[in-house]
PDB file of C-alpha atoms in Angstrom:
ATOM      1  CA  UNK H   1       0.000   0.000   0.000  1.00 38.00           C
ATOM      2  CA  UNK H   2       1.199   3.741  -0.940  1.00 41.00           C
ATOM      3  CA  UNK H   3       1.954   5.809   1.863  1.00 44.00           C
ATOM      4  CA  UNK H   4       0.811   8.950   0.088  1.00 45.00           C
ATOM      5  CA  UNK H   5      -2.889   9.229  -1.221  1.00 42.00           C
ATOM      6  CA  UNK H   6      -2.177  10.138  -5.055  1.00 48.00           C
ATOM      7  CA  UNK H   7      -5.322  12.311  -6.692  1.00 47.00           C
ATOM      8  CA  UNK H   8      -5.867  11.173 -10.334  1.00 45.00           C
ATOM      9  CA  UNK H   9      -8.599  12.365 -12.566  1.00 50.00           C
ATOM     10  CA  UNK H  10     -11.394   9.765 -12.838  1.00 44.00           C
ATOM     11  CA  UNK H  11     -11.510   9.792 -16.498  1.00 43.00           C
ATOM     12  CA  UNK H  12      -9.810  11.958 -19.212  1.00 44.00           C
ATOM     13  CA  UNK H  13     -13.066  12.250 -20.933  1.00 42.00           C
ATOM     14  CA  UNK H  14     -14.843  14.360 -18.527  1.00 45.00           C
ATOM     15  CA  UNK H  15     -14.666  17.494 -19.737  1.00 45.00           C
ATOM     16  CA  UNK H  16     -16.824  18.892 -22.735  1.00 55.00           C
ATOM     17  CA  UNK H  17     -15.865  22.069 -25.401  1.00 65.00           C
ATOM     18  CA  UNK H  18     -12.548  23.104 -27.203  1.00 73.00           C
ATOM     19  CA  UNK H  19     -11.461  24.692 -23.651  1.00 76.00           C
ATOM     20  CA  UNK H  20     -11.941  21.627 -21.771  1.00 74.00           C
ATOM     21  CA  UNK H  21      -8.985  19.567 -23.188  1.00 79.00           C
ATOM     22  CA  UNK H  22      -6.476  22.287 -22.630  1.00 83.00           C
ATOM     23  CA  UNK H  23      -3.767  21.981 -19.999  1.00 82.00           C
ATOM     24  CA  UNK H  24      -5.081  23.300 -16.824  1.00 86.00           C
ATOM     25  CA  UNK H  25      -2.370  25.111 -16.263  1.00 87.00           C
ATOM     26  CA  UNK H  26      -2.330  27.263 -19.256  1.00 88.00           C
ATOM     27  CA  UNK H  27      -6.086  27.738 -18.042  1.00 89.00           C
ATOM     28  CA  UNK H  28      -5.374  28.848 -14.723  1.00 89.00           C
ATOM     29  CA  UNK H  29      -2.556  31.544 -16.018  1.00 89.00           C
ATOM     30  CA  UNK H  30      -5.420  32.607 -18.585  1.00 88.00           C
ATOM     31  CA  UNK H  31      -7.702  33.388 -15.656  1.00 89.00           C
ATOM     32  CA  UNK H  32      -5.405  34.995 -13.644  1.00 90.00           C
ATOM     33  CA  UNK H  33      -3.691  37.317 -16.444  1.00 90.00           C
ATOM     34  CA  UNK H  34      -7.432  38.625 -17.762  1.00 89.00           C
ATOM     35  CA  UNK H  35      -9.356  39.063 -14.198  1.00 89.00           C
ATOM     36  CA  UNK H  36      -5.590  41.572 -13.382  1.00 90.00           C
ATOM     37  CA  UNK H  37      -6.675  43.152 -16.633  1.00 89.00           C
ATOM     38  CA  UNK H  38     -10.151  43.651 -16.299  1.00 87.00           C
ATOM     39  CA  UNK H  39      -9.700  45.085 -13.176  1.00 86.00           C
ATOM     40  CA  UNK H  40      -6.969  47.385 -14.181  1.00 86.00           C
ATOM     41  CA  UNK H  41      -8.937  49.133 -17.301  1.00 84.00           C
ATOM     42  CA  UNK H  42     -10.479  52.572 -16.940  1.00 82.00           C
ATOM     43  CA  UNK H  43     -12.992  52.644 -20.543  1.00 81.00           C
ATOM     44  CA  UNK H  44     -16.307  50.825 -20.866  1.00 81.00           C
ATOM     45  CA  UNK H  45     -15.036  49.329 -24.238  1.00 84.00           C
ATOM     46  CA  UNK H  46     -13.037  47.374 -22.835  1.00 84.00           C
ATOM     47  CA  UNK H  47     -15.002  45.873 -20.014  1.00 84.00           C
ATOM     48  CA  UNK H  48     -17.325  45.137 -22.721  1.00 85.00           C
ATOM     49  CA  UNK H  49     -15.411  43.842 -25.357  1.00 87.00           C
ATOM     50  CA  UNK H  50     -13.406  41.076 -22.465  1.00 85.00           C
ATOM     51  CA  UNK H  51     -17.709  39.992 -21.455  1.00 84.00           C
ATOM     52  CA  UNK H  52     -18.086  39.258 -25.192  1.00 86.00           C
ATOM     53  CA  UNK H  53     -15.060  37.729 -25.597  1.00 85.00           C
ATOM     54  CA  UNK H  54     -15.910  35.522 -22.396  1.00 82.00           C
ATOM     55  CA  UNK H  55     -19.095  34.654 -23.442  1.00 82.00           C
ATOM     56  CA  UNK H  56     -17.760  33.131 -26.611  1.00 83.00           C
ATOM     57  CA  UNK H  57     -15.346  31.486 -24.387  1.00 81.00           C
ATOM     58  CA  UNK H  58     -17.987  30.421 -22.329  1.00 80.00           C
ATOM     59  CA  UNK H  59     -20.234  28.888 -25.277  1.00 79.00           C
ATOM     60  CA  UNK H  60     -17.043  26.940 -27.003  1.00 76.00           C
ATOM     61  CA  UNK H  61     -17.049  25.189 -23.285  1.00 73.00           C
ATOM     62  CA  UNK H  62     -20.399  23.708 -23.567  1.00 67.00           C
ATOM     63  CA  UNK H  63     -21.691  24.311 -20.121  1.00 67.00           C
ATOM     64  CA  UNK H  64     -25.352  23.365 -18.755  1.00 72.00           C
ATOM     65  CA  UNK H  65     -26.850  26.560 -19.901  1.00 74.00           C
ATOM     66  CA  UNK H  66     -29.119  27.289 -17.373  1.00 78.00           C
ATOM     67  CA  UNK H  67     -26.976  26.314 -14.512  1.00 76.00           C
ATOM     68  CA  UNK H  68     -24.747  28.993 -15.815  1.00 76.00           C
ATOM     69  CA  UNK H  69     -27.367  31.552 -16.440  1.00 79.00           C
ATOM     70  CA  UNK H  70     -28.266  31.089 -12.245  1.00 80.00           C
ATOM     71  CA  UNK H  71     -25.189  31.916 -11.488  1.00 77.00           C
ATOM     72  CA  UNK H  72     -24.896  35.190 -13.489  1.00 78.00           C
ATOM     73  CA  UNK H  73     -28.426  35.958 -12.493  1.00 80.00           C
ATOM     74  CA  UNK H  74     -27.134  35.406  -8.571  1.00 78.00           C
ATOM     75  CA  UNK H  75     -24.301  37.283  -8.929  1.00 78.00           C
ATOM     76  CA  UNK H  76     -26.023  40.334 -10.298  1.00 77.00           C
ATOM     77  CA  UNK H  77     -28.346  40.359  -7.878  1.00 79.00           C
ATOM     78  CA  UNK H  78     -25.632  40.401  -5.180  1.00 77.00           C
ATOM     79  CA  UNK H  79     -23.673  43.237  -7.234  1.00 79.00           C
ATOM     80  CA  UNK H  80     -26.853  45.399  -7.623  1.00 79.00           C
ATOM     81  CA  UNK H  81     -27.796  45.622  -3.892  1.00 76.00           C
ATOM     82  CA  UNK H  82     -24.243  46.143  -3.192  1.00 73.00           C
ATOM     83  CA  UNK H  83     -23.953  49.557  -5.792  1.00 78.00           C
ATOM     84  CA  UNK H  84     -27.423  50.718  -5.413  1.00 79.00           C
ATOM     85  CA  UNK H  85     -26.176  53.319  -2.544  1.00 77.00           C
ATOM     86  CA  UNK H  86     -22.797  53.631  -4.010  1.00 78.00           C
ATOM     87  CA  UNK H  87     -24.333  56.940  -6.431  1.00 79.00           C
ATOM     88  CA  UNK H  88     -25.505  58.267  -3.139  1.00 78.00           C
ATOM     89  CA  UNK H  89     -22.527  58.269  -1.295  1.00 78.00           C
ATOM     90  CA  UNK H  90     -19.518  58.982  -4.458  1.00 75.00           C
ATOM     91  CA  UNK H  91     -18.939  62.447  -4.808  1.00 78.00           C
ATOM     92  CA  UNK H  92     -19.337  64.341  -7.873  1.00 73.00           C
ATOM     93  CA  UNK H  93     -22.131  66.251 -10.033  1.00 74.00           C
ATOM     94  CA  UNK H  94     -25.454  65.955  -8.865  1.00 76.00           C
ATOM     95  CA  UNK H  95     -27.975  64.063 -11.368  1.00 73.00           C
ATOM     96  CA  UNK H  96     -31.189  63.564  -9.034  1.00 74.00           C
ATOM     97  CA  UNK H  97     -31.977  63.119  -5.908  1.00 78.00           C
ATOM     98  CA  UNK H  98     -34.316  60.579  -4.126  1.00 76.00           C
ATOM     99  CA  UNK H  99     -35.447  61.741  -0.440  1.00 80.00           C
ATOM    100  CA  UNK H 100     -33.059  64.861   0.300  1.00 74.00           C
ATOM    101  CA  UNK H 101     -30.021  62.347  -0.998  1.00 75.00           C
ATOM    102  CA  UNK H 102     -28.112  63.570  -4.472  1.00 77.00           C
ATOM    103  CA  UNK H 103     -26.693  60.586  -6.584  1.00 77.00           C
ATOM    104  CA  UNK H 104     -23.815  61.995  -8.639  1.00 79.00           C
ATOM    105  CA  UNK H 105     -22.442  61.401 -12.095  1.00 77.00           C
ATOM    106  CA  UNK H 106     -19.265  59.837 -11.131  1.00 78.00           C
ATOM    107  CA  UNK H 107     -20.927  57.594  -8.579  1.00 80.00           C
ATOM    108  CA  UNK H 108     -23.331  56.077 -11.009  1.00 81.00           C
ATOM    109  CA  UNK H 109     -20.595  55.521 -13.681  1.00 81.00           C
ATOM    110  CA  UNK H 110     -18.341  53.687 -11.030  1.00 82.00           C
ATOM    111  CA  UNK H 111     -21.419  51.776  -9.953  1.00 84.00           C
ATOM    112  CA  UNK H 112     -21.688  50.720 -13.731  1.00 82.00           C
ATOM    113  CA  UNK H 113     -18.398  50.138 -14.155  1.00 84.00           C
ATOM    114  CA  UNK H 114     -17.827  47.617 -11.152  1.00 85.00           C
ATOM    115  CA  UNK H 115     -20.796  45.695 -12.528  1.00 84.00           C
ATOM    116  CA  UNK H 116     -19.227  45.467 -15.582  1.00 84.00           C
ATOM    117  CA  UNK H 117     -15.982  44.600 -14.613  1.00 86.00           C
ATOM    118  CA  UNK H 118     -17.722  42.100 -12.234  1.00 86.00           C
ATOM    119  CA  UNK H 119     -19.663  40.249 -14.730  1.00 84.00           C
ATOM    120  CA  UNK H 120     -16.512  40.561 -16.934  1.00 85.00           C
ATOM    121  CA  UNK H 121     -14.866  38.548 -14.249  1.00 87.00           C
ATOM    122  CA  UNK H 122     -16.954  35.931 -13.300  1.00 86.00           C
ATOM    123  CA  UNK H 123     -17.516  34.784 -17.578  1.00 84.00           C
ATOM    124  CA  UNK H 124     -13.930  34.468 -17.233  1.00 85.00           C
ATOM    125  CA  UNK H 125     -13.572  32.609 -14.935  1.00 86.00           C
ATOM    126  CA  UNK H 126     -16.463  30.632 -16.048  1.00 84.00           C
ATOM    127  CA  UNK H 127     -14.991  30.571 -19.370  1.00 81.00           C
ATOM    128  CA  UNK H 128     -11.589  28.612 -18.583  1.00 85.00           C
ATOM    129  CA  UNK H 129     -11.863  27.094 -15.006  1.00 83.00           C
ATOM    130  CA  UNK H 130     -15.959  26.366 -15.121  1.00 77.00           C
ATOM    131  CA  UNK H 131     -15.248  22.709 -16.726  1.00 75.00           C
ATOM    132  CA  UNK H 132     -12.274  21.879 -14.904  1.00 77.00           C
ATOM    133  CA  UNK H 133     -13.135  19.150 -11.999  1.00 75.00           C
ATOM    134  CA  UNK H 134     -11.077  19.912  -8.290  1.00 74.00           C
ATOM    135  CA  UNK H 135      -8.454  17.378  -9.032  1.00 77.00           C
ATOM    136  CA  UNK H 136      -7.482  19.183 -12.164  1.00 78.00           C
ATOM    137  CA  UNK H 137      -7.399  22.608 -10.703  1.00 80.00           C
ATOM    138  CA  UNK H 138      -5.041  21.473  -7.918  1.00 79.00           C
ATOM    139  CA  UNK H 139      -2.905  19.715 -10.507  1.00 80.00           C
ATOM    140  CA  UNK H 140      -2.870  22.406 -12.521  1.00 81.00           C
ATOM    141  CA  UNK H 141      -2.085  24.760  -9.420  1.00 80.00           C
ATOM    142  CA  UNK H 142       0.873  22.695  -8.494  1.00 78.00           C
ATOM    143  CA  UNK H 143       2.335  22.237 -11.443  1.00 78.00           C
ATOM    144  CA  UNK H 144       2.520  26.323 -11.251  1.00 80.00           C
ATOM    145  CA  UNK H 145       4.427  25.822  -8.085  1.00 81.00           C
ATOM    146  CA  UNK H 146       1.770  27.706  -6.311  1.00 78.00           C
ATOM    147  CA  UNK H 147       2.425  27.078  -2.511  1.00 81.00           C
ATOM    148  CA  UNK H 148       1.036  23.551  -1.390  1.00 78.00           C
ATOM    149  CA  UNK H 149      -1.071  25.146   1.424  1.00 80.00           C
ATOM    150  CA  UNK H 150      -2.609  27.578  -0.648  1.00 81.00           C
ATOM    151  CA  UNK H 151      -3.416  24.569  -3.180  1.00 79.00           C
ATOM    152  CA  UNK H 152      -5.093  22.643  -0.189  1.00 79.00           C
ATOM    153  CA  UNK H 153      -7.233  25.563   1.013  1.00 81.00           C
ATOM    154  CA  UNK H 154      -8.687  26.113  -2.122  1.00 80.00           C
ATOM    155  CA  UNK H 155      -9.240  22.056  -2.416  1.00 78.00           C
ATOM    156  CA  UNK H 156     -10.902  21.926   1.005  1.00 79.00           C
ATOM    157  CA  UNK H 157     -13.582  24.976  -0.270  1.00 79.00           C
ATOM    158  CA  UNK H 158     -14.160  23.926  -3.533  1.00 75.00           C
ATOM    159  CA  UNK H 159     -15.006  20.591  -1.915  1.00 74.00           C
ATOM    160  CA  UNK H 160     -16.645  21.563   1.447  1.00 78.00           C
ATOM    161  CA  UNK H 161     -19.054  24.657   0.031  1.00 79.00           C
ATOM    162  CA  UNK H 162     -20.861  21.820  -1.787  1.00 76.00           C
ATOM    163  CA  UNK H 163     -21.228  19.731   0.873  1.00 78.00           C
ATOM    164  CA  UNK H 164     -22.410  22.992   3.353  1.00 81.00           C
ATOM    165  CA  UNK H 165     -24.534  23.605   0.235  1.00 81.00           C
ATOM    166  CA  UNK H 166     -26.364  20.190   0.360  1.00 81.00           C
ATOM    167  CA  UNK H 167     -26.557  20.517   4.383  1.00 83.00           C
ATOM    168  CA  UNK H 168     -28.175  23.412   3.936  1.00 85.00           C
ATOM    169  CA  UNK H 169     -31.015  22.280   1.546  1.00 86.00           C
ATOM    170  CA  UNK H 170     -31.570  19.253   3.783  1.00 86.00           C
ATOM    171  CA  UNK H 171     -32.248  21.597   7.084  1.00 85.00           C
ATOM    172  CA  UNK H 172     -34.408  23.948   5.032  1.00 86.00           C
ATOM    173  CA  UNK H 173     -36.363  20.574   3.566  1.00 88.00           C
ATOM    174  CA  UNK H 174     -36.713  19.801   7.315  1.00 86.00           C
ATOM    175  CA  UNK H 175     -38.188  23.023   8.093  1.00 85.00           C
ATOM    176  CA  UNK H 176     -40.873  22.879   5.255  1.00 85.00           C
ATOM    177  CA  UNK H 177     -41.542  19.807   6.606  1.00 87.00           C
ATOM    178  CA  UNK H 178     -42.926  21.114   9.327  1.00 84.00           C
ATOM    179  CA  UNK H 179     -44.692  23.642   7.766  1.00 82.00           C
ATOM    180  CA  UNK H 180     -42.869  26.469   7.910  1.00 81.00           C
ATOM    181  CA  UNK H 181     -42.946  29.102   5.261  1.00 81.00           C
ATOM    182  CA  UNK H 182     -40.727  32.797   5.325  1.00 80.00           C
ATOM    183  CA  UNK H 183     -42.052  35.672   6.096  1.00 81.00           C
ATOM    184  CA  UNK H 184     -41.196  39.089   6.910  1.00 81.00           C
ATOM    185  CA  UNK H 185     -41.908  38.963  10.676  1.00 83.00           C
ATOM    186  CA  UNK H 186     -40.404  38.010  13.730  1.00 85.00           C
ATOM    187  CA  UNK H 187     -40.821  34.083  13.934  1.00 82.00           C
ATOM    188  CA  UNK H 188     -39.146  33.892  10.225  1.00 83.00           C
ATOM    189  CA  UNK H 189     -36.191  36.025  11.107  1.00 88.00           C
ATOM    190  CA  UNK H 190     -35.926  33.623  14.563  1.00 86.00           C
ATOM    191  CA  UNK H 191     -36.311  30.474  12.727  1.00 86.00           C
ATOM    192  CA  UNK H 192     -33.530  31.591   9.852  1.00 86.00           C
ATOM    193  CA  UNK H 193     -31.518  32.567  13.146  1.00 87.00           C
ATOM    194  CA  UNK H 194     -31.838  29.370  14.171  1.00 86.00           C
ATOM    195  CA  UNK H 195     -31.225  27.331  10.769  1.00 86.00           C
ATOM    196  CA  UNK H 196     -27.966  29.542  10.342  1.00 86.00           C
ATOM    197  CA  UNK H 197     -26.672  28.723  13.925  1.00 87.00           C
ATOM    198  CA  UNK H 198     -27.687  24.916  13.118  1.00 86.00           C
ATOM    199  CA  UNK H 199     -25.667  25.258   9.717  1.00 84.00           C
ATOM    200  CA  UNK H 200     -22.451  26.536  11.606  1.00 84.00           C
ATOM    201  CA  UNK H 201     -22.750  23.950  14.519  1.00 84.00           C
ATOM    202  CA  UNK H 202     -23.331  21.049  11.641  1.00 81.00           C
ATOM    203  CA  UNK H 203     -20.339  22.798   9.849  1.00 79.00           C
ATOM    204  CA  UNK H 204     -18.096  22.456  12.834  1.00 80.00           C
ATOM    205  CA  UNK H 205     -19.088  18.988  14.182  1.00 82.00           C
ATOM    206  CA  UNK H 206     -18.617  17.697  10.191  1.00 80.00           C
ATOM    207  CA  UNK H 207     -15.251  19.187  10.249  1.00 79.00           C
ATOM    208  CA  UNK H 208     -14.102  17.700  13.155  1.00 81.00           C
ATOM    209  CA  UNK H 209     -15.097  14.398  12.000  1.00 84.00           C
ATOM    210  CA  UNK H 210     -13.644  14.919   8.506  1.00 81.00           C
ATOM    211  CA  UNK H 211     -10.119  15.555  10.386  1.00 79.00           C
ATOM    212  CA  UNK H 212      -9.979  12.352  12.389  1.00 84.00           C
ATOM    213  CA  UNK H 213     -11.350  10.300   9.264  1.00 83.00           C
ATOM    214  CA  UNK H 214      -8.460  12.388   6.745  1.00 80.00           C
ATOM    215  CA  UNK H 215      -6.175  11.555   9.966  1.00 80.00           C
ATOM    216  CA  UNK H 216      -6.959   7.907  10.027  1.00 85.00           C
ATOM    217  CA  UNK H 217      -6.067   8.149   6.515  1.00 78.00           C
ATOM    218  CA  UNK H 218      -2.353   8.869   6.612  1.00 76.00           C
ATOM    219  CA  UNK H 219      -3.486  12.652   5.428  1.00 75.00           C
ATOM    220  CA  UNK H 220      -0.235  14.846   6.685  1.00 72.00           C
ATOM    221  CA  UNK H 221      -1.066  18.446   5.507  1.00 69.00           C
ATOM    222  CA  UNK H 222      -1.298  18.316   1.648  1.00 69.00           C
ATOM    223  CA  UNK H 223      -2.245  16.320  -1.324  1.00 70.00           C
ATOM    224  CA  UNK H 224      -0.433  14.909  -3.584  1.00 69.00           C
ATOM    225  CA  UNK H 225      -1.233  14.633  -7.539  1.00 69.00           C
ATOM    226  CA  UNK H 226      -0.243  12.760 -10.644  1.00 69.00           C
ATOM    227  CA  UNK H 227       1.945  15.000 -12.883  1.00 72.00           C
ATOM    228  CA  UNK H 228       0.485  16.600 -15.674  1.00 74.00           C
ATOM    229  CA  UNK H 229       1.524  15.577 -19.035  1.00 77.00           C
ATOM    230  CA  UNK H 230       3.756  17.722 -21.343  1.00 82.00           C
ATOM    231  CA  UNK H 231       1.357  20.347 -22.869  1.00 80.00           C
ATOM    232  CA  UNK H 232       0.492  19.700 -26.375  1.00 82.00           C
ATOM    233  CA  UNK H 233       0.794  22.169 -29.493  1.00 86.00           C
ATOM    234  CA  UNK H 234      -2.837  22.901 -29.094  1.00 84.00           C
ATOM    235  CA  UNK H 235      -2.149  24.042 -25.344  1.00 85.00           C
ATOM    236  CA  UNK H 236       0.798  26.722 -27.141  1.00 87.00           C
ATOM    237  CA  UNK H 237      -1.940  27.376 -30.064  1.00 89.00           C
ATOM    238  CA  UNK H 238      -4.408  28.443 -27.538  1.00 87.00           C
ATOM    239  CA  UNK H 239      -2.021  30.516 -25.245  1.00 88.00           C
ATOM    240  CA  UNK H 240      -1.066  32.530 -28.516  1.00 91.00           C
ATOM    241  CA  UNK H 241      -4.796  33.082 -29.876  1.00 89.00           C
ATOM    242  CA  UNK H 242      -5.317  34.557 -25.811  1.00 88.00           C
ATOM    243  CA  UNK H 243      -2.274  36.661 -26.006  1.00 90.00           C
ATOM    244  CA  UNK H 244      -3.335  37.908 -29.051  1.00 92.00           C
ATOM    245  CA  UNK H 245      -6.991  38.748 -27.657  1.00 89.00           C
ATOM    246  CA  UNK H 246      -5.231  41.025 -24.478  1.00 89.00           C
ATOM    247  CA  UNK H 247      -3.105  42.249 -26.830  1.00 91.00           C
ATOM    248  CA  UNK H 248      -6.387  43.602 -29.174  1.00 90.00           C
ATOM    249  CA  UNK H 249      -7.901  44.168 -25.822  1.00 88.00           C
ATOM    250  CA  UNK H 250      -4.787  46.508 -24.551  1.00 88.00           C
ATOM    251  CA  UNK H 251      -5.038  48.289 -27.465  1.00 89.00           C
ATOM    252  CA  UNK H 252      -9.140  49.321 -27.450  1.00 86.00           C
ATOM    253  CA  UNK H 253      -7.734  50.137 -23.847  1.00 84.00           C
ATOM    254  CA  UNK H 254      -5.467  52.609 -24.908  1.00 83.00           C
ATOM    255  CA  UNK H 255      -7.875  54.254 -27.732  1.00 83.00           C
ATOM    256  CA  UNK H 256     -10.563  54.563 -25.234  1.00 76.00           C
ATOM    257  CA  UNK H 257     -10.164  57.179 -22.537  1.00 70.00           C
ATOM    258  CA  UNK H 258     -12.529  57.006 -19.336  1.00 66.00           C
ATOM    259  CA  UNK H 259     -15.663  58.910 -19.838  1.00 58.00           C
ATOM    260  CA  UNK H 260     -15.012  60.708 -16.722  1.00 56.00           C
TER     261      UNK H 260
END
């Protein structure tokens, strides 16, 4: 018997699209190279031009269309209660004002601007890591040499939100099982009290169990992974075609000064 637990793929035919054969580490590089750049550009053209260059990504990747759409649809809703107050409180030329409270020019075009950028973001990252499983991220994260403990946080989230995820539906099944439906008043706001608090004990108890079990296991801090193969020409062809997108992108950058 090994000493070391080894994480393999199950099957090199998991993964759907023209982006999900490429190396995971050109992938990973991808991601982190365009969500810098997005974040860095001042124009709207821009922003806009790396979503619709996303969104193609996203479509050659064959994902389950309306899972994705959920997600975009969540996120937006997250973004839009987050910048609805940011007009109020940016300074700059008055546009209107809602109860005595002046929402300025600038402040509405930075709250545009960070939904953009955000939505820009996550079709990225939906785009090039949305089809790669856990084990291939990690491979592809240590054959970057990222740091191994970095590597087996992100392994432990991407594998533990899911599970929090599922213990969460099966409380809230248990609550409609007895009936209970939300509402804005104070026994709804108790009982969610309560199912959070239950989802943070259940969380903690889990974990400790998950440690002894891993423990049991031989588990000494980190993973370890199969190697990833040498990349293939199509790996290099793809790495050029993206270079040559940031470096169109870069450009429309640079032609396009900030509207304000």
């Amino acid at each position: 018997m090994s000493r070391h637990i080894v994480l393999s793929p199950a099957s090199r035919n998991t993964t759907t699209g023209m982006i999900g054969v490429i190396d995971p580490r050109f992938r990973i590089i991808c991601t982190i190279i365009f969500a810098v750049f997005i974040v860095s550009v001042t124009s709207w053209q821009a922003v806009v031009a790396t979503i619709v260059v996303a969104a193609v990504m996203v479509a050659l990747s064959l994902p389950e269309w309306r899972k994705t759409l959920r997600r975009v649809l969540t996120m937006d809703g997250f973004i839009f209660a987050t910048l609805l107050l940011l007009p109020f409180t940016y300074p700059g030329d008055t546009v209107f004002t809602v109860w005595g409270h002046a929402a300025s020019q600038q402040g509405i075009y930075q709250a545009v601007m960070i939904g953009l950028k955000a939505n820009a973001v996550i079709f990225t990252v939906m785009a090039f890591l949305g089809s790669l499983g856990s084990t291939d991220l990690g491979r592809g994260m240590m054959g970057l040499y990222i740091p191994t403990k970095l590597t087996t946080l992100l392994m432990f989230t991407v594998r533990y939100i899911d599970v929090l995820h599922h213990e969460y539906l099966r409380l809230r099944q248990a609550m409609r099982a007895r009936a209970f439906h939300l509402r804005s008043n104070r026994h709804s706001w108790k009982m969610t009290g309560y199912l959070v608090g239950m989802l943070l004990v259940g969380a903690h108890d889990r974990s400790e169990r998950i440690v002894w079990a891993m423990k049991c296991r031989g588990f000494h801090g980190h993973f370890h992974f199969t190697h990833l193969p040498r990349p293939a020409k199509s790996d290099y062809m793809f790495l050029l075609v993206m270079a040559v997108i940031l470096v169109m992108l870069i450009t429309l950058e640079a032609l396009c000064p900030p509207l304000i």
